[in-house]
Structures are given as C-alpha cells and as structure tokens.
Amino acid sequence: MMPRLLALWLKESIALLRDRHGLIALFIMPTMFILVMTMALRDAFSPGITVDVGYVIVDLDHSSNSQALARRLAKGASFKLQATGTPTPEAARDGVQSGQFALALVLPKGFGSRLLTPAGADGQATEPLTLLVDPALNPALQLAFRNQVMAALGALRADELTQRAGKLFGLPTAPGARPERDWPDEITSVAVRSGKNIKPPSSVQQNVPAWLIFAMFFVVIPISSIFIIERQQGTLQRLRTMGVPFRLLLAGKLLPFFIVNQLQAVVMVLIGLVVVPLFGSEALEMPSGLGLLNWWAVSVAVSLAAVAWALLVASIARTAEQATIVGGVSNILMGAIGGVMVPKFVMPAFMQKLAALSPMAWGLDGFHTVMLRDGSFADLLPNLLPLLAFAAGSLILAAWLNHRTIAAHS
Amino acid sequence: MLKVDGVSYRYRDAASPALQDVSLSIPAGGIYGLLGPNGAGKTTLISILAGLLDAGHGQIALNGQPLAAARAANPRAIALVPQDYAFYPMLTVAENLRFFAGVLGLNGREIKIQSDAAIAFARLEQVVGKRAEQLSGGLRRRLNLAIGLLGQPQWLLLDEPTVGVDPQSRHFLLDAIAALPAAGTSVIYTSHYMEEVEAICQRIAIVDQGRVLAEGALADILSSPEPQVELELDRPLPPDLAERYAATPLGNFKFRLFFRLTVGMTSELPRLLDELATAGCTVKNLNFGQQNLEQVFMNLTQRSLRD
C-alpha cells in the first residue's frame, strides 16, 4: 500500500510544481489580496479611531479658552491636526483650496470672553465660529467634525462653569491646575453579534485568515486540472487495470494538497506578521501555546473541506474549463457571502444569517474564535464539526459520482 | 492459454449487445490479432480481459483459472496499453515510468530495473528527461507501450497501438511488438491496419457486431477455398476468356484493372497465361490460392460504413 501511495503523492507534487497557474492561484493571489485589502480597509475596521483628514485652527482670540478648545479637539478628535503655526483666515482658506487640509476652524476674537454669554443676552451679537470645508470632503465627515467641535465646546463651557462655580462656592481647586477636566464621556465601541459581545477584528486580523481560507479553497484549480487530464486521457482506466483502487487515488490526492494548504497557512501568516507592517499597518498577532494548536486545528479542518470540495468539483466537471468556472465561481460566491470579501460584522442581519451557509464563514469564525476571543478547542467545535461534515459529504459524493461514471461506461 | 467461452456483454441502455456468445482460444507465446470494424466489440472484449468490465455471461479462463481469480493472484499478469496516451503530460518520460512502476507496487530497485528495461525496449534513452507533452506522436506511442511492459506482464493487450504515427515509428513499434513473445509476453493486438496484422500475428479473430466471424491461424484464414486466380491486367479481359473462366471484374482502382477467374486445377494456370499472352494482355500481378486479409475482412464484414 505504502509504496503505491508514495508514488501517487510524488506524482501529484511534481504535477503541482509544474502548474504555474495553479501556484499563482494558491500563493500569489492571496498574498496580493492580503496586502491590498489590509491597506485599503485599514480605517474601515476601527471606525472613529482615526480619520485620515487634516484640519487647522485659526485662533484670532488667543485666550486661554480658545487654546483649551484647541487642546480638547486635538485630544479627542479623530481628525489630524496639521501643524501650520498660527495661520491667518486667508492662509487657512488657501490651504483648504489647495487641498493641504480639508477643514479649518476659525475662532473669532472675543470667543473666550463670550463663552458663557448666551447670544443676544447682553444686546451684543456673538460672532460665530466659522468652519472652512473642502466641498469634496464626505458630508458625513464634515458633520462628524462639526459634532466634535460642538462636543468640545460643551466640555469647555462645563469646565468654565465648574471653575467659576467652584470659586463662587469656595470649592477647593489645585493651584495652577488647568481648568480642563476629563468628563466621563469616553465611549467604547462594542460590536454586538449573536448575543455575544466581541471586539471586532482589525484589518489584518480580518484579512489574513479570510484570504487564507479563500486561497485554500483554490486548490480546486490544480486538483481538477490533474484529475480531468487523468480521466480524459484514460489514465484513470489504466490505473484501474493496474489494480489501483479509487480510494487509494483519493488518498493520493488528499495528502499533497493538504500539505500545500498548510504551507499556504504558514506563508500567509508570515505575510501578516512581517510584510504587512512594512506597509504601515499593524502586524498580525498570533495566539501562542495551546491557542496556536487550536488555530492549526481550524486550518486542518478548512483544508480538508477545501480539498474534498475540489475533488467533488473535479468529479462533476467534464473539462478543465468547466472546473475552472464551477470552482472559481463557487469559491467567489462562498467568499462573498461568507465574510471573506466583506467582513461579516458589517453585513445586515439577514446577510449574516446567509453567511452561516458558507463553509468559508465557518472557517473564518473558527479563526476569529481563536484569534480574537482566545477560544478553547470546545469553543471551536461548532465551526470544526460542520467543516469536517462538509469534507466527508463532499468526498462521499465525489466517490459516488466516480463509481456512477464507471458504471455508466459498463 | 487464454480461453474465452461464450462471453456476452451488453452496455447499460444499449439497444444491442456489444458482444454475443464470443468464444476464442488464444494460445500463449504468440501474437493474436483481433480485427473488426469500428463498434465491432474489440475494445469491449479487451476491456473485459483487462478487468475494466465484468463479463455479463460466459467464462474466461487464464491457464485454466477463472480470470478474476487469476488477476487477484497476480494483478500484473495482464497489462493494457490503451489507445489513448494514458500517462501524465506534465511529467517527464522517466517520471512517468517511475510513477507507473510505483503504483504497480514494485520496490525501489525493481522500479529502477524495470524502468530502464522499458526505456531500452522502446528506445526512449534520448528523451528520458523530456516532458511527455513535448514528445512527438511516435514517441508518445512508444512511451505508452513502454508503460504497459512495466511489471513484466504475461499478457499484453494492445488497443490500436500504431494510430497516428509515421511509417518509421510504425515499423519500429511492429518490430518491437513482434519480439515480445520471445521475451515471455504474449500479445493480443487490435488494429484496423490489415498489413500490420498480416505482418505480425500468427492467429487472428475477425469480429463484427459483437460476433466472431472467423477465428484461427492466419494462414488458414487467408487460404482460398476455391481454385480462383486474381489478376491485374494492363487492358480489359477479352470477352471469350471472361466467359470461359467465369471472370468477375474486381474493380478499377486508379486505372488498374483487377479480375477474379475460376480455374479447374492448378495445372490449367499455364494455359490461361498463354491465352492471355496471345490476346495481347500483359499480366501485372497474379495471386492464386491465397487471399489477402483485406479481402477476407471486407467479404466477412461487408462494405457498408459503420459510423
């Protein structure tokens, strides 16, 4: 049994090494996807933390209040403060126009002295704050900045009021302390899903496992191209006359492609650890110890599902073109609904339910269970068992289809 | 001895059986030709012998042992060389041979010995490192044959082994196949090419529509039962001679004239030749007492197109 299996493994390995398109689909494609998508979606995964939009403050008041507002905005704002010294309103206008920055907030003269004076209360007009905006800036971001200014203003007024009230009522104040306080207004985002609270993945945590799963399923291209050549050229029949049982043939294909899948896992993780940070994104964090074993268990289950699925597609397809289309399209569909291309947590509820149908989603959930929630092996079972059942079902169906083909010819 | 006894086979959903009550005795140590038009049942019979199909009815025995038991006892006893190039185009010649030797269950040393022997037999030394997809048609046929010889089979089933090759490769293949019985491998050979079968087969069977129409030693099948003479002449046969010898024109191929005449005895031949000379007819070709295989084949299977 063993020398025959070794011959089959060696044959598959050589054939794969010479299949340039197959290797590109298995290794180059996911690498590109991981790098491009991690960069492209870097900000989309942590909404409100940082926005790549710059602003300046034109302080015409030069009061302690105007400076306190600037500090509050710089501290709490998700927008980037551009260092431009102390610009004039005209310079700020030119800067917005030339695209140097998208927002400029003008604090008028008298801003500090009239901070607590309601408009028109003393018969004098209060000059409003002016926001110069680049019209090309997303309106939602314009609104977000306005709201942040409003919130900072509110906090500033509260500081001012408590300070003055403190003096009025003789409350103790630390001498020389800044009037700004940390009001308990910090908000933490928590993504709510299926009744459990989890931290949403970062861009690299989403993209590395997602595209790894996607790439693992692409073994369908090399597996089917070899399998269809074997069937069309009569090699399978020759092997049958040599007494090679079909189950041995399947075993001969399972192991080499399982190893290829594990190699893909190592390469993609290394890209997440080493290459992604070179492009300015955060590095992938991998679990250690038992967590790493659990991570590998998910990788094994995804691989078995992917190879079995590929054998099924190769058994259904009559030609290599059919296999490429059926395999490619089914992978893209599984990836699209399974949260590979669009993360599941941004999908509406009914799409998240649909995602549960995709084996890629089971794998991705498994990886996230280990990577984001420190899940134990028992926590993984709801993901591993469907993957293994899917693999077994695909293999059985593939074997049945091949026996039926043989029977139809006899 | 491979004995096929009353074997019938019908493909699922087929209107008529592919084989009907086929009985053949194929002695070991020779080359046995299996002839028949397309769809005659040759490949079905080969497939049954190779273990790809199970005979519906009838028995097949190899050296007195039922075929299935004989195959189980020695899975390498019968090897098939299919009509297709049944190997891996992306693997080199040497890799293909090593792979097929490996799946036959040979050990490392045997793999090397038998691969080398197969390379030498098919004269593939110059192309061992070349990928199979880069080989010419003739070299592919030789590789296909070489793979069949791995495991040193007692019987080799060859399904149209010379299709699509140039005359040089064909002659090489035929010589190589003709030498196999001396090396201990009996051959069953199917082909459409009559001259190939005439050249290398000692015994033949002609099959059509699933039935055996003729079987026996090639010489017996080709010997003419009637005292007939076939002539090729340079001009039409004079009417009086045509009448006297009950002549039938055999056709006019590419401006060549063929006739079949009936003579009473061999001793009448010189007189016929004298008469033809007197009538001014030059005899370009003469055949007496022996038919060629193509004539026998066409007479038995009729001339109608089969597919």
PDB file of C-alpha atoms in Angstrom, chain A residues 30-130:
ATOM      1  CA  PRO A  30      -3.902  35.561  -1.609  1.00  0.00           C
ATOM      2  CA  THR A  31      -0.667  37.455  -0.869  1.00  0.00           C
ATOM      3  CA  MET A  32      -1.813  40.287  -3.107  1.00  0.00           C
ATOM      4  CA  PHE A  33      -5.299  40.229  -1.606  1.00  0.00           C
ATOM      5  CA  ILE A  34      -3.966  40.323   1.961  1.00  0.00           C
ATOM      6  CA  LEU A  35      -1.665  43.263   1.265  1.00  0.00           C
ATOM      7  CA  VAL A  36      -4.117  45.273  -0.832  1.00  0.00           C
ATOM      8  CA  MET A  37      -7.189  44.651   1.312  1.00  0.00           C
ATOM      9  CA  THR A  38      -5.370  45.199   4.608  1.00  0.00           C
ATOM     10  CA  MET A  39      -4.178  48.577   3.354  1.00  0.00           C
ATOM     11  CA  ALA A  40      -7.472  49.513   1.717  1.00  0.00           C
ATOM     12  CA  LEU A  41      -9.613  48.600   4.705  1.00  0.00           C
ATOM     13  CA  ARG A  42      -7.202  49.780   7.386  1.00  0.00           C
ATOM     14  CA  ASP A  43      -9.518  52.561   8.599  1.00  0.00           C
ATOM     15  CA  ALA A  44     -12.800  50.830   7.849  1.00  0.00           C
ATOM     16  CA  PHE A  45     -12.284  48.292  10.643  1.00  0.00           C
ATOM     17  CA  SER A  46     -11.884  50.771  13.506  1.00  0.00           C
ATOM     18  CA  PRO A  47     -14.481  53.470  12.844  1.00  0.00           C
ATOM     19  CA  GLY A  48     -13.959  56.774  14.699  1.00  0.00           C
ATOM     20  CA  ILE A  49     -10.462  55.981  15.906  1.00  0.00           C
ATOM     21  CA  THR A  50      -8.520  57.745  13.197  1.00  0.00           C
ATOM     22  CA  VAL A  51      -9.674  59.510  10.089  1.00  0.00           C
ATOM     23  CA  ASP A  52      -7.142  60.485   7.514  1.00  0.00           C
ATOM     24  CA  VAL A  53      -8.476  64.055   7.239  1.00  0.00           C
ATOM     25  CA  GLY A  54      -6.484  67.081   8.350  1.00  0.00           C
ATOM     26  CA  TYR A  55      -7.684  70.338   9.981  1.00  0.00           C
ATOM     27  CA  VAL A  56      -6.195  73.562  11.286  1.00  0.00           C
ATOM     28  CA  ILE A  57      -7.401  76.033  13.898  1.00  0.00           C
ATOM     29  CA  VAL A  58      -7.207  79.737  13.187  1.00  0.00           C
ATOM     30  CA  ASP A  59      -7.150  81.282  16.633  1.00  0.00           C
ATOM     31  CA  LEU A  60      -7.995  85.007  16.443  1.00  0.00           C
ATOM     32  CA  ASP A  61      -8.830  85.165  20.137  1.00  0.00           C
ATOM     33  CA  HIS A  62      -5.594  83.930  21.713  1.00  0.00           C
ATOM     34  CA  SER A  63      -7.363  83.409  25.017  1.00  0.00           C
ATOM     35  CA  SER A  64      -6.947  80.539  27.456  1.00  0.00           C
ATOM     36  CA  ASN A  65     -10.394  79.332  26.371  1.00  0.00           C
ATOM     37  CA  SER A  66      -9.541  79.253  22.677  1.00  0.00           C
ATOM     38  CA  GLN A  67      -6.357  77.329  23.438  1.00  0.00           C
ATOM     39  CA  ALA A  68      -8.270  74.941  25.690  1.00  0.00           C
ATOM     40  CA  LEU A  69     -10.732  74.262  22.857  1.00  0.00           C
ATOM     41  CA  ALA A  70      -7.825  73.529  20.504  1.00  0.00           C
ATOM     42  CA  ARG A  71      -6.337  71.139  23.064  1.00  0.00           C
ATOM     43  CA  ARG A  72      -9.660  69.382  23.593  1.00  0.00           C
ATOM     44  CA  LEU A  73     -10.115  68.899  19.856  1.00  0.00           C
ATOM     45  CA  ALA A  74      -6.560  67.617  19.451  1.00  0.00           C
ATOM     46  CA  LYS A  75      -7.021  65.227  22.354  1.00  0.00           C
ATOM     47  CA  GLY A  76     -10.384  63.800  21.484  1.00  0.00           C
ATOM     48  CA  ALA A  77     -10.638  64.356  17.777  1.00  0.00           C
ATOM     49  CA  SER A  78     -10.212  61.590  15.295  1.00  0.00           C
ATOM     50  CA  PHE A  79      -9.126  64.139  12.727  1.00  0.00           C
ATOM     51  CA  LYS A  80      -5.498  65.020  12.196  1.00  0.00           C
ATOM     52  CA  LEU A  81      -4.287  68.418  13.359  1.00  0.00           C
ATOM     53  CA  GLN A  82      -1.990  69.887  10.726  1.00  0.00           C
ATOM     54  CA  ALA A  83       0.983  71.721  12.144  1.00  0.00           C
ATOM     55  CA  THR A  84       0.927  75.085  10.345  1.00  0.00           C
ATOM     56  CA  GLY A  85       1.931  77.527  13.071  1.00  0.00           C
ATOM     57  CA  THR A  86      -0.688  80.218  13.593  1.00  0.00           C
ATOM     58  CA  PRO A  87      -2.342  80.811  10.247  1.00  0.00           C
ATOM     59  CA  THR A  88      -4.498  83.722   9.253  1.00  0.00           C
ATOM     60  CA  PRO A  89      -8.042  83.147   7.945  1.00  0.00           C
ATOM     61  CA  GLU A  90      -6.765  83.864   4.426  1.00  0.00           C
ATOM     62  CA  ALA A  91      -3.940  81.346   4.696  1.00  0.00           C
ATOM     63  CA  ALA A  92      -6.425  78.772   6.034  1.00  0.00           C
ATOM     64  CA  ARG A  93      -8.745  79.459   3.094  1.00  0.00           C
ATOM     65  CA  ASP A  94      -5.851  78.992   0.648  1.00  0.00           C
ATOM     66  CA  GLY A  95      -4.819  75.797   2.440  1.00  0.00           C
ATOM     67  CA  VAL A  96      -8.311  74.308   2.075  1.00  0.00           C
ATOM     68  CA  GLN A  97      -8.466  75.378  -1.544  1.00  0.00           C
ATOM     69  CA  SER A  98      -5.103  73.842  -2.396  1.00  0.00           C
ATOM     70  CA  GLY A  99      -6.026  70.618  -0.607  1.00  0.00           C
ATOM     71  CA  GLN A 100      -3.349  70.950   2.107  1.00  0.00           C
ATOM     72  CA  PHE A 101      -6.057  70.224   4.664  1.00  0.00           C
ATOM     73  CA  ALA A 102      -9.801  69.706   4.409  1.00  0.00           C
ATOM     74  CA  LEU A 103     -11.044  71.667   7.423  1.00  0.00           C
ATOM     75  CA  ALA A 104     -10.187  74.956   9.057  1.00  0.00           C
ATOM     76  CA  LEU A 105     -11.903  76.149  12.236  1.00  0.00           C
ATOM     77  CA  VAL A 106     -11.803  79.907  12.798  1.00  0.00           C
ATOM     78  CA  LEU A 107     -12.195  81.002  16.458  1.00  0.00           C
ATOM     79  CA  PRO A 108     -13.281  84.666  16.357  1.00  0.00           C
ATOM     80  CA  LYS A 109     -11.927  87.421  18.512  1.00  0.00           C
ATOM     81  CA  GLY A 110     -13.802  87.546  21.783  1.00  0.00           C
ATOM     82  CA  PHE A 111     -14.503  83.821  21.741  1.00  0.00           C
ATOM     83  CA  GLY A 112     -13.206  83.315  25.291  1.00  0.00           C
ATOM     84  CA  SER A 113     -14.875  86.302  26.862  1.00  0.00           C
ATOM     85  CA  ARG A 114     -18.272  85.467  25.405  1.00  0.00           C
ATOM     86  CA  LEU A 115     -18.038  81.721  26.047  1.00  0.00           C
ATOM     87  CA  LEU A 116     -20.736  81.697  28.705  1.00  0.00           C
ATOM     88  CA  THR A 117     -22.807  84.544  27.299  1.00  0.00           C
ATOM     89  CA  PRO A 118     -25.942  83.333  25.513  1.00  0.00           C
ATOM     90  CA  ALA A 119     -26.403  85.002  22.124  1.00  0.00           C
ATOM     91  CA  GLY A 120     -28.159  88.339  22.389  1.00  0.00           C
ATOM     92  CA  ALA A 121     -28.302  88.171  26.191  1.00  0.00           C
ATOM     93  CA  ASP A 122     -26.479  91.464  26.581  1.00  0.00           C
ATOM     94  CA  GLY A 123     -27.713  93.087  23.412  1.00  0.00           C
ATOM     95  CA  GLN A 124     -24.435  92.438  21.556  1.00  0.00           C
ATOM     96  CA  ALA A 125     -24.041  89.987  18.714  1.00  0.00           C
ATOM     97  CA  THR A 126     -21.766  86.993  19.375  1.00  0.00           C
ATOM     98  CA  GLU A 127     -19.566  86.257  16.448  1.00  0.00           C
ATOM     99  CA  PRO A 128     -19.983  82.562  15.457  1.00  0.00           C
ATOM    100  CA  LEU A 129     -17.191  80.071  14.915  1.00  0.00           C
ATOM    101  CA  THR A 130     -16.509  79.530  11.203  1.00  0.00           C
TER     102      THR A 130
END
